[in-house]
Amino acid sequence: EIVLTQSPATLSLSLGERATLSCRASQSVNNYLAWYQQKPGQAPRLVIYDASNRAAGIPARFSGSGSGTDFTLTISSLEPEDFAVYYCQQRRNWPPGFTFGPGTKVDIK
Amino acid sequence: QVQLVQSGAEVKKPGSSVKVSCKASGGTFSNYAINWVRQAPGQGLEWMGGTIPTVGTANYAQKFQGRVTVTADESTGTAYMELSSLRSEDTAVYYCSRVGEQYYFDFWGQGTLVTVSS
């Protein structure tokens, strides 16, 4: 089973600052990694897929990088609506399955 | 635009079963896999399993093998997730989601809260 770890657990930043979130896989997932944003009381929203591709409607301030086991989600300049929990997810072994990381909460400093 | 609408909240007794529905509109239901993800209160996302309607196969997370069944009714465009032998730890919001063309979850239902309590 592929295990994803995310760091930090919480990231406290101010508006306009740069956010850098990390996701590490226990074994290579190639580039089969996505990032989701979830706000309280809402379903998750796909942000980045295949490590570096923005999903439809996602602003250019979001970018993803990495391959193999180490991945990064960067938000270049935080806007009020970006404060949320971000989850990484791999699909390398789908089928049969998907795995989510434990999440990183980006909150206002 | 794809829309997934889930059934309403449920309260269940320990040891019972729950069946949550997810009705799809927009797109072609037969072409995509509906998967189920749950989220316990204050916790992260946990993939449970999913199906590909036209193929009729289902894949499950090992943790839920034997306790969860996902099905799809192509005639009504509705997917179902049934979880049996419920325990208090199964209290969570259950989401259905579509696996889109990029093989990630691109559309999500609104979530269904299942509360397991005696």
PDB file of C-alpha atoms in Angstrom:
ATOM      1  CA  GLU A   1       0.000   0.000   0.000  1.00  0.00           C
ATOM      2  CA  ILE A   2       1.275   3.447  -0.923  1.00  0.00           C
ATOM      3  CA  VAL A   3       1.281   5.833   2.044  1.00  0.00           C
ATOM      4  CA  LEU A   4       1.285   9.603   1.608  1.00  0.00           C
ATOM      5  CA  THR A   5       2.615  11.972   4.231  1.00  0.00           C
ATOM      6  CA  GLN A   6       2.084  15.727   4.167  1.00  0.00           C
ATOM      7  CA  SER A   7       3.987  18.524   5.844  1.00  0.00           C
ATOM      8  CA  PRO A   8       3.524  20.703   7.662  1.00  0.00           C
ATOM      9  CA  ALA A   9       0.272  19.751   9.345  1.00  0.00           C
ATOM     10  CA  THR A  10      -0.602  23.426   9.697  1.00  0.00           C
ATOM     11  CA  LEU A  11       0.769  26.426   7.851  1.00  0.00           C
ATOM     12  CA  SER A  12      -0.001  29.849   9.298  1.00  0.00           C
ATOM     13  CA  LEU A  13       0.517  32.626   6.796  1.00  0.00           C
ATOM     14  CA  SER A  14      -0.682  36.121   5.992  1.00  0.00           C
ATOM     15  CA  LEU A  15      -2.525  37.369   2.934  1.00  0.00           C
ATOM     16  CA  GLY A  16      -0.171  37.810   0.021  1.00  0.00           C
ATOM     17  CA  GLU A  17       2.432  35.391   1.364  1.00  0.00           C
ATOM     18  CA  ARG A  18       3.680  32.350  -0.516  1.00  0.00           C
ATOM     19  CA  ALA A  19       2.521  28.928   0.651  1.00  0.00           C
ATOM     20  CA  THR A  20       4.590  25.812   0.048  1.00  0.00           C
ATOM     21  CA  LEU A  21       3.004  22.466   0.904  1.00  0.00           C
ATOM     22  CA  SER A  22       4.781  19.125   0.711  1.00  0.00           C
ATOM     23  CA  CYS A  23       3.564  15.603  -0.016  1.00  0.00           C
ATOM     24  CA  ARG A  24       5.794  12.535   0.121  1.00  0.00           C
ATOM     25  CA  ALA A  25       4.923   9.033  -1.090  1.00  0.00           C
ATOM     26  CA  SER A  26       6.248   5.822   0.450  1.00  0.00           C
ATOM     27  CA  GLN A  27       7.132   4.610  -3.036  1.00  0.00           C
ATOM     28  CA  SER A  28       7.170   6.151  -6.479  1.00  0.00           C
ATOM     29  CA  VAL A  29       3.809   7.242  -7.855  1.00  0.00           C
ATOM     30  CA  ASN A  30       5.411   8.587 -11.047  1.00  0.00           C
ATOM     31  CA  ASN A  31       3.476  11.827 -11.608  1.00  0.00           C
ATOM     32  CA  TYR A  32       0.097  10.345 -10.672  1.00  0.00           C
ATOM     33  CA  LEU A  33      -0.570  12.795  -7.897  1.00  0.00           C
ATOM     34  CA  ALA A  34      -3.334  15.319  -7.318  1.00  0.00           C
ATOM     35  CA  TRP A  35      -4.041  18.098  -4.846  1.00  0.00           C
ATOM     36  CA  TYR A  36      -7.492  18.930  -3.490  1.00  0.00           C
ATOM     37  CA  GLN A  37      -8.710  21.951  -1.565  1.00  0.00           C
ATOM     38  CA  GLN A  38     -11.417  21.573   1.062  1.00  0.00           C
ATOM     39  CA  LYS A  39     -13.173  24.350   2.926  1.00  0.00           C
ATOM     40  CA  PRO A  40     -15.299  23.744   6.043  1.00  0.00           C
ATOM     41  CA  GLY A  41     -18.647  22.168   5.240  1.00  0.00           C
ATOM     42  CA  GLN A  42     -17.792  21.698   1.578  1.00  0.00           C
ATOM     43  CA  ALA A  43     -16.757  18.799  -0.613  1.00  0.00           C
ATOM     44  CA  PRO A  44     -13.145  18.738  -1.794  1.00  0.00           C
ATOM     45  CA  ARG A  45     -12.231  20.472  -5.029  1.00  0.00           C
ATOM     46  CA  LEU A  46      -9.613  19.254  -7.480  1.00  0.00           C
ATOM     47  CA  VAL A  47      -6.804  21.813  -7.766  1.00  0.00           C
ATOM     48  CA  ILE A  48      -3.867  20.060  -9.445  1.00  0.00           C
ATOM     49  CA  TYR A  49      -3.699  16.730 -11.290  1.00  0.00           C
ATOM     50  CA  ASP A  50      -0.797  14.690 -12.589  1.00  0.00           C
ATOM     51  CA  ALA A  51       1.489  16.645 -10.280  1.00  0.00           C
ATOM     52  CA  SER A  52       1.583  19.900 -12.218  1.00  0.00           C
ATOM     53  CA  ASN A  53      -1.599  20.472 -14.207  1.00  0.00           C
ATOM     54  CA  ARG A  54      -4.162  22.958 -12.952  1.00  0.00           C
ATOM     55  CA  ALA A  55      -7.733  21.724 -12.973  1.00  0.00           C
ATOM     56  CA  ALA A  56     -10.445  23.681 -14.741  1.00  0.00           C
ATOM     57  CA  GLY A  57     -11.131  27.065 -13.164  1.00  0.00           C
ATOM     58  CA  ILE A  58      -8.115  27.027 -10.837  1.00  0.00           C
ATOM     59  CA  PRO A  59      -6.222  30.344 -10.717  1.00  0.00           C
ATOM     60  CA  ALA A  60      -2.668  30.582 -11.976  1.00  0.00           C
ATOM     61  CA  ARG A  61      -1.349  31.339  -8.471  1.00  0.00           C
ATOM     62  CA  PHE A  62      -1.642  27.596  -7.793  1.00  0.00           C
ATOM     63  CA  SER A  63       1.171  25.443  -9.125  1.00  0.00           C
ATOM     64  CA  GLY A  64       2.352  21.910  -8.544  1.00  0.00           C
ATOM     65  CA  SER A  65       5.677  20.219  -9.034  1.00  0.00           C
ATOM     66  CA  GLY A  66       7.480  16.992  -8.358  1.00  0.00           C
ATOM     67  CA  SER A  67       7.599  13.397  -9.491  1.00  0.00           C
ATOM     68  CA  GLY A  68       8.401  10.019  -8.047  1.00  0.00           C
ATOM     69  CA  THR A  69       8.044  10.411  -4.278  1.00  0.00           C
ATOM     70  CA  ASP A  70       8.295  14.146  -3.552  1.00  0.00           C
ATOM     71  CA  PHE A  71       5.717  16.727  -4.534  1.00  0.00           C
ATOM     72  CA  THR A  72       5.000  20.365  -3.802  1.00  0.00           C
ATOM     73  CA  LEU A  73       1.927  22.550  -4.060  1.00  0.00           C
ATOM     74  CA  THR A  74       2.721  26.259  -4.197  1.00  0.00           C
ATOM     75  CA  ILE A  75       0.300  29.138  -3.815  1.00  0.00           C
ATOM     76  CA  SER A  76       2.261  32.154  -4.969  1.00  0.00           C
ATOM     77  CA  SER A  77       0.297  34.846  -3.143  1.00  0.00           C
ATOM     78  CA  LEU A  78      -2.427  33.862  -0.712  1.00  0.00           C
ATOM     79  CA  GLU A  79      -5.906  35.224  -1.270  1.00  0.00           C
ATOM     80  CA  PRO A  80      -8.651  35.092   1.405  1.00  0.00           C
ATOM     81  CA  GLU A  81     -10.393  32.199  -0.356  1.00  0.00           C
ATOM     82  CA  ASP A  82      -7.234  30.051  -0.306  1.00  0.00           C
ATOM     83  CA  PHE A  83      -7.338  29.392   3.428  1.00  0.00           C
ATOM     84  CA  ALA A  84      -8.437  25.765   3.576  1.00  0.00           C
ATOM     85  CA  VAL A  85      -7.186  22.223   4.028  1.00  0.00           C
ATOM     86  CA  TYR A  86      -5.210  20.730   1.149  1.00  0.00           C
ATOM     87  CA  TYR A  87      -4.962  16.999   0.528  1.00  0.00           C
ATOM     88  CA  CYS A  88      -2.671  15.168  -1.843  1.00  0.00           C
ATOM     89  CA  GLN A  89      -3.903  11.957  -3.460  1.00  0.00           C
ATOM     90  CA  GLN A  90      -2.203   9.304  -5.573  1.00  0.00           C
ATOM     91  CA  ARG A  91      -3.705   7.123  -8.265  1.00  0.00           C
ATOM     92  CA  ARG A  92      -0.673   5.105  -9.303  1.00  0.00           C
ATOM     93  CA  ASN A  93      -2.203   1.846  -8.197  1.00  0.00           C
ATOM     94  CA  TRP A  94      -5.739   2.527  -9.486  1.00  0.00           C
ATOM     95  CA  PRO A  95      -7.252   0.186 -10.106  1.00  0.00           C
ATOM     96  CA  PRO A  96      -7.437  -1.093  -7.458  1.00  0.00           C
ATOM     97  CA  GLY A  97      -7.250   2.016  -5.320  1.00  0.00           C
ATOM     98  CA  PHE A  98      -6.521   5.601  -4.400  1.00  0.00           C
ATOM     99  CA  THR A  99      -4.781   7.017  -1.342  1.00  0.00           C
ATOM    100  CA  PHE A 100      -5.104  10.409   0.303  1.00  0.00           C
ATOM    101  CA  GLY A 101      -2.572  12.153   2.464  1.00  0.00           C
ATOM    102  CA  PRO A 102      -3.574  13.416   5.940  1.00  0.00           C
ATOM    103  CA  GLY A 103      -3.866  17.033   4.807  1.00  0.00           C
ATOM    104  CA  THR A 104      -2.243  20.415   5.451  1.00  0.00           C
ATOM    105  CA  LYS A 105      -4.314  23.206   6.906  1.00  0.00           C
ATOM    106  CA  VAL A 106      -3.465  26.672   5.635  1.00  0.00           C
ATOM    107  CA  ASP A 107      -4.775  29.208   8.085  1.00  0.00           C
ATOM    108  CA  ILE A 108      -4.528  32.929   8.594  1.00  0.00           C
ATOM    109  CA  LYS A 109      -1.675  34.160  10.750  1.00  0.00           C
TER     110      LYS A 109
ATOM    111  CA  GLN B   1     -22.035  20.216 -16.247  1.00  0.00           C
ATOM    112  CA  VAL B   2     -21.928  17.052 -14.180  1.00  0.00           C
ATOM    113  CA  GLN B   3     -23.896  17.156 -10.938  1.00  0.00           C
ATOM    114  CA  LEU B   4     -23.969  14.491  -8.240  1.00  0.00           C
ATOM    115  CA  VAL B   5     -26.830  14.637  -5.742  1.00  0.00           C
ATOM    116  CA  GLN B   6     -26.708  12.397  -2.705  1.00  0.00           C
ATOM    117  CA  SER B   7     -29.439  11.101  -0.416  1.00  0.00           C
ATOM    118  CA  GLY B   8     -30.106  12.672   2.946  1.00  0.00           C
ATOM    119  CA  ALA B   9     -28.601  12.217   6.375  1.00  0.00           C
ATOM    120  CA  GLU B  10     -29.063   8.911   8.186  1.00  0.00           C
ATOM    121  CA  VAL B  11     -29.011   7.822  11.821  1.00  0.00           C
ATOM    122  CA  LYS B  12     -28.284   4.135  12.321  1.00  0.00           C
ATOM    123  CA  LYS B  13     -27.892   1.698  15.193  1.00  0.00           C
ATOM    124  CA  PRO B  14     -24.640  -0.199  15.705  1.00  0.00           C
ATOM    125  CA  GLY B  15     -24.668  -3.462  13.782  1.00  0.00           C
ATOM    126  CA  SER B  16     -27.100  -2.239  11.139  1.00  0.00           C
ATOM    127  CA  SER B  17     -26.448  -1.235   7.518  1.00  0.00           C
ATOM    128  CA  VAL B  18     -26.774   1.988   5.578  1.00  0.00           C
ATOM    129  CA  LYS B  19     -27.242   2.555   1.854  1.00  0.00           C
ATOM    130  CA  VAL B  20     -26.406   5.957   0.392  1.00  0.00           C
ATOM    131  CA  SER B  21     -27.385   6.956  -3.116  1.00  0.00           C
ATOM    132  CA  CYS B  22     -25.735   9.320  -5.578  1.00  0.00           C
ATOM    133  CA  LYS B  23     -27.717  10.456  -8.612  1.00  0.00           C
ATOM    134  CA  ALA B  24     -25.753  11.839 -11.545  1.00  0.00           C
ATOM    135  CA  SER B  25     -26.916  14.336 -14.120  1.00  0.00           C
ATOM    136  CA  GLY B  26     -25.020  15.802 -17.058  1.00  0.00           C
ATOM    137  CA  GLY B  27     -22.353  13.853 -18.886  1.00  0.00           C
ATOM    138  CA  THR B  28     -22.654  10.178 -19.758  1.00  0.00           C
ATOM    139  CA  PHE B  29     -23.079   8.086 -16.633  1.00  0.00           C
ATOM    140  CA  SER B  30     -21.976   4.891 -18.299  1.00  0.00           C
ATOM    141  CA  ASN B  31     -18.585   6.338 -19.117  1.00  0.00           C
ATOM    142  CA  TYR B  32     -17.254   7.092 -15.679  1.00  0.00           C
ATOM    143  CA  ALA B  33     -16.466   5.502 -12.376  1.00  0.00           C
ATOM    144  CA  ILE B  34     -18.240   6.666  -9.244  1.00  0.00           C
ATOM    145  CA  ASN B  35     -16.138   6.310  -6.133  1.00  0.00           C
ATOM    146  CA  TRP B  36     -16.898   6.803  -2.457  1.00  0.00           C
ATOM    147  CA  VAL B  37     -14.814   8.769   0.018  1.00  0.00           C
ATOM    148  CA  ARG B  38     -15.630   9.304   3.650  1.00  0.00           C
ATOM    149  CA  GLN B  39     -14.568  11.869   6.235  1.00  0.00           C
ATOM    150  CA  ALA B  40     -14.986  11.317   9.951  1.00  0.00           C
ATOM    151  CA  PRO B  41     -15.592  14.437  12.067  1.00  0.00           C
ATOM    152  CA  GLY B  42     -12.461  16.589  12.091  1.00  0.00           C
ATOM    153  CA  GLN B  43     -10.509  13.973  10.142  1.00  0.00           C
ATOM    154  CA  GLY B  44      -9.106  13.566   6.641  1.00  0.00           C
ATOM    155  CA  LEU B  45     -10.385  11.929   3.489  1.00  0.00           C
ATOM    156  CA  GLU B  46     -10.536   8.155   3.194  1.00  0.00           C
ATOM    157  CA  TRP B  47     -11.150   6.320  -0.084  1.00  0.00           C
ATOM    158  CA  MET B  48     -13.562   3.417   0.331  1.00  0.00           C
ATOM    159  CA  GLY B  49     -14.152   1.986  -3.110  1.00  0.00           C
ATOM    160  CA  GLY B  50     -15.769   2.537  -6.454  1.00  0.00           C
ATOM    161  CA  THR B  51     -17.297   1.031  -9.531  1.00  0.00           C
ATOM    162  CA  ILE B  52     -17.209   1.425 -13.265  1.00  0.00           C
ATOM    163  CA  PRO B  53     -20.855   1.115 -14.323  1.00  0.00           C
ATOM    164  CA  THR B  54     -20.493  -0.403 -17.783  1.00  0.00           C
ATOM    165  CA  VAL B  55     -17.860  -2.919 -16.761  1.00  0.00           C
ATOM    166  CA  GLY B  56     -19.686  -3.910 -13.630  1.00  0.00           C
ATOM    167  CA  THR B  57     -16.565  -4.224 -11.552  1.00  0.00           C
ATOM    168  CA  ALA B  58     -15.899  -2.711  -8.169  1.00  0.00           C
ATOM    169  CA  ASN B  59     -12.697  -1.994  -6.290  1.00  0.00           C
ATOM    170  CA  TYR B  60     -12.529  -1.602  -2.529  1.00  0.00           C
ATOM    171  CA  ALA B  61     -10.027  -0.361  -0.008  1.00  0.00           C
ATOM    172  CA  GLN B  62      -8.682  -3.288   1.982  1.00  0.00           C
ATOM    173  CA  LYS B  63      -9.958  -1.730   5.193  1.00  0.00           C
ATOM    174  CA  PHE B  64     -13.557  -2.025   4.001  1.00  0.00           C
ATOM    175  CA  GLN B  65     -13.392  -5.336   2.154  1.00  0.00           C
ATOM    176  CA  GLY B  66     -16.360  -7.487   3.075  1.00  0.00           C
ATOM    177  CA  ARG B  67     -18.290  -4.601   4.648  1.00  0.00           C
ATOM    178  CA  VAL B  68     -18.874  -2.246   1.756  1.00  0.00           C
ATOM    179  CA  THR B  69     -20.657  -2.769  -1.537  1.00  0.00           C
ATOM    180  CA  VAL B  70     -20.797  -0.208  -4.323  1.00  0.00           C
ATOM    181  CA  THR B  71     -23.221  -0.615  -7.172  1.00  0.00           C
ATOM    182  CA  ALA B  72     -24.563   1.424 -10.038  1.00  0.00           C
ATOM    183  CA  ASP B  73     -27.884   1.480 -11.865  1.00  0.00           C
ATOM    184  CA  GLU B  74     -27.150   2.718 -15.342  1.00  0.00           C
ATOM    185  CA  SER B  75     -30.845   2.998 -16.191  1.00  0.00           C
ATOM    186  CA  THR B  76     -31.376   5.682 -13.556  1.00  0.00           C
ATOM    187  CA  GLY B  77     -27.851   7.122 -13.474  1.00  0.00           C
ATOM    188  CA  THR B  78     -27.589   6.371  -9.770  1.00  0.00           C
ATOM    189  CA  ALA B  79     -24.733   4.886  -7.768  1.00  0.00           C
ATOM    190  CA  TYR B  80     -25.085   3.307  -4.339  1.00  0.00           C
ATOM    191  CA  MET B  81     -22.788   2.576  -1.423  1.00  0.00           C
ATOM    192  CA  GLU B  82     -23.891   0.134   1.248  1.00  0.00           C
ATOM    193  CA  LEU B  83     -21.897  -0.252   4.449  1.00  0.00           C
ATOM    194  CA  SER B  84     -22.793  -3.039   6.838  1.00  0.00           C
ATOM    195  CA  SER B  85     -22.001  -3.956  10.454  1.00  0.00           C
ATOM    196  CA  LEU B  86     -21.943  -0.301  11.384  1.00  0.00           C
ATOM    197  CA  ARG B  87     -20.040   0.860  14.437  1.00  0.00           C
ATOM    198  CA  SER B  88     -19.630   4.256  16.046  1.00  0.00           C
ATOM    199  CA  GLU B  89     -16.349   4.800  14.175  1.00  0.00           C
ATOM    200  CA  ASP B  90     -18.314   4.784  10.915  1.00  0.00           C
ATOM    201  CA  THR B  91     -19.911   8.099  11.840  1.00  0.00           C
ATOM    202  CA  ALA B  92     -18.776  10.325   8.988  1.00  0.00           C
ATOM    203  CA  VAL B  93     -19.739  12.329   5.950  1.00  0.00           C
ATOM    204  CA  TYR B  94     -19.806  10.049   2.919  1.00  0.00           C
ATOM    205  CA  TYR B  95     -19.085  11.588  -0.481  1.00  0.00           C
ATOM    206  CA  CYS B  96     -19.570  10.174  -3.936  1.00  0.00           C
ATOM    207  CA  SER B  97     -17.263  11.429  -6.623  1.00  0.00           C
ATOM    208  CA  ARG B  98     -16.696  10.926 -10.303  1.00  0.00           C
ATOM    209  CA  VAL B  99     -13.378   9.763 -11.657  1.00  0.00           C
ATOM    210  CA  GLY B 100     -12.965  12.077 -14.621  1.00  0.00           C
ATOM    211  CA  GLU B 101     -10.950  11.987 -17.802  1.00  0.00           C
ATOM    212  CA  GLN B 102      -7.702  12.679 -15.960  1.00  0.00           C
ATOM    213  CA  TYR B 103      -8.464   9.750 -13.604  1.00  0.00           C
ATOM    214  CA  TYR B 104      -8.958  11.958 -10.556  1.00  0.00           C
ATOM    215  CA  PHE B 105     -12.062  13.025  -8.639  1.00  0.00           C
ATOM    216  CA  ASP B 106     -13.320  15.981 -10.634  1.00  0.00           C
ATOM    217  CA  PHE B 107     -16.958  16.220  -9.454  1.00  0.00           C
ATOM    218  CA  TRP B 108     -18.274  15.526  -5.983  1.00  0.00           C
ATOM    219  CA  GLY B 109     -21.634  15.058  -4.345  1.00  0.00           C
ATOM    220  CA  GLN B 110     -22.663  17.291  -1.479  1.00  0.00           C
ATOM    221  CA  GLY B 111     -21.969  14.607   1.110  1.00  0.00           C
ATOM    222  CA  THR B 112     -24.244  12.504   3.310  1.00  0.00           C
ATOM    223  CA  LEU B 113     -23.826  12.472   7.083  1.00  0.00           C
ATOM    224  CA  VAL B 114     -24.211   9.019   8.568  1.00  0.00           C
ATOM    225  CA  THR B 115     -24.410   8.921  12.347  1.00  0.00           C
ATOM    226  CA  VAL B 116     -24.061   5.595  14.136  1.00  0.00           C
ATOM    227  CA  SER B 117     -25.400   5.748  17.644  1.00  0.00           C
ATOM    228  CA  SER B 118     -27.269   3.531  20.030  1.00  0.00           C
TER     229      SER B 118
END
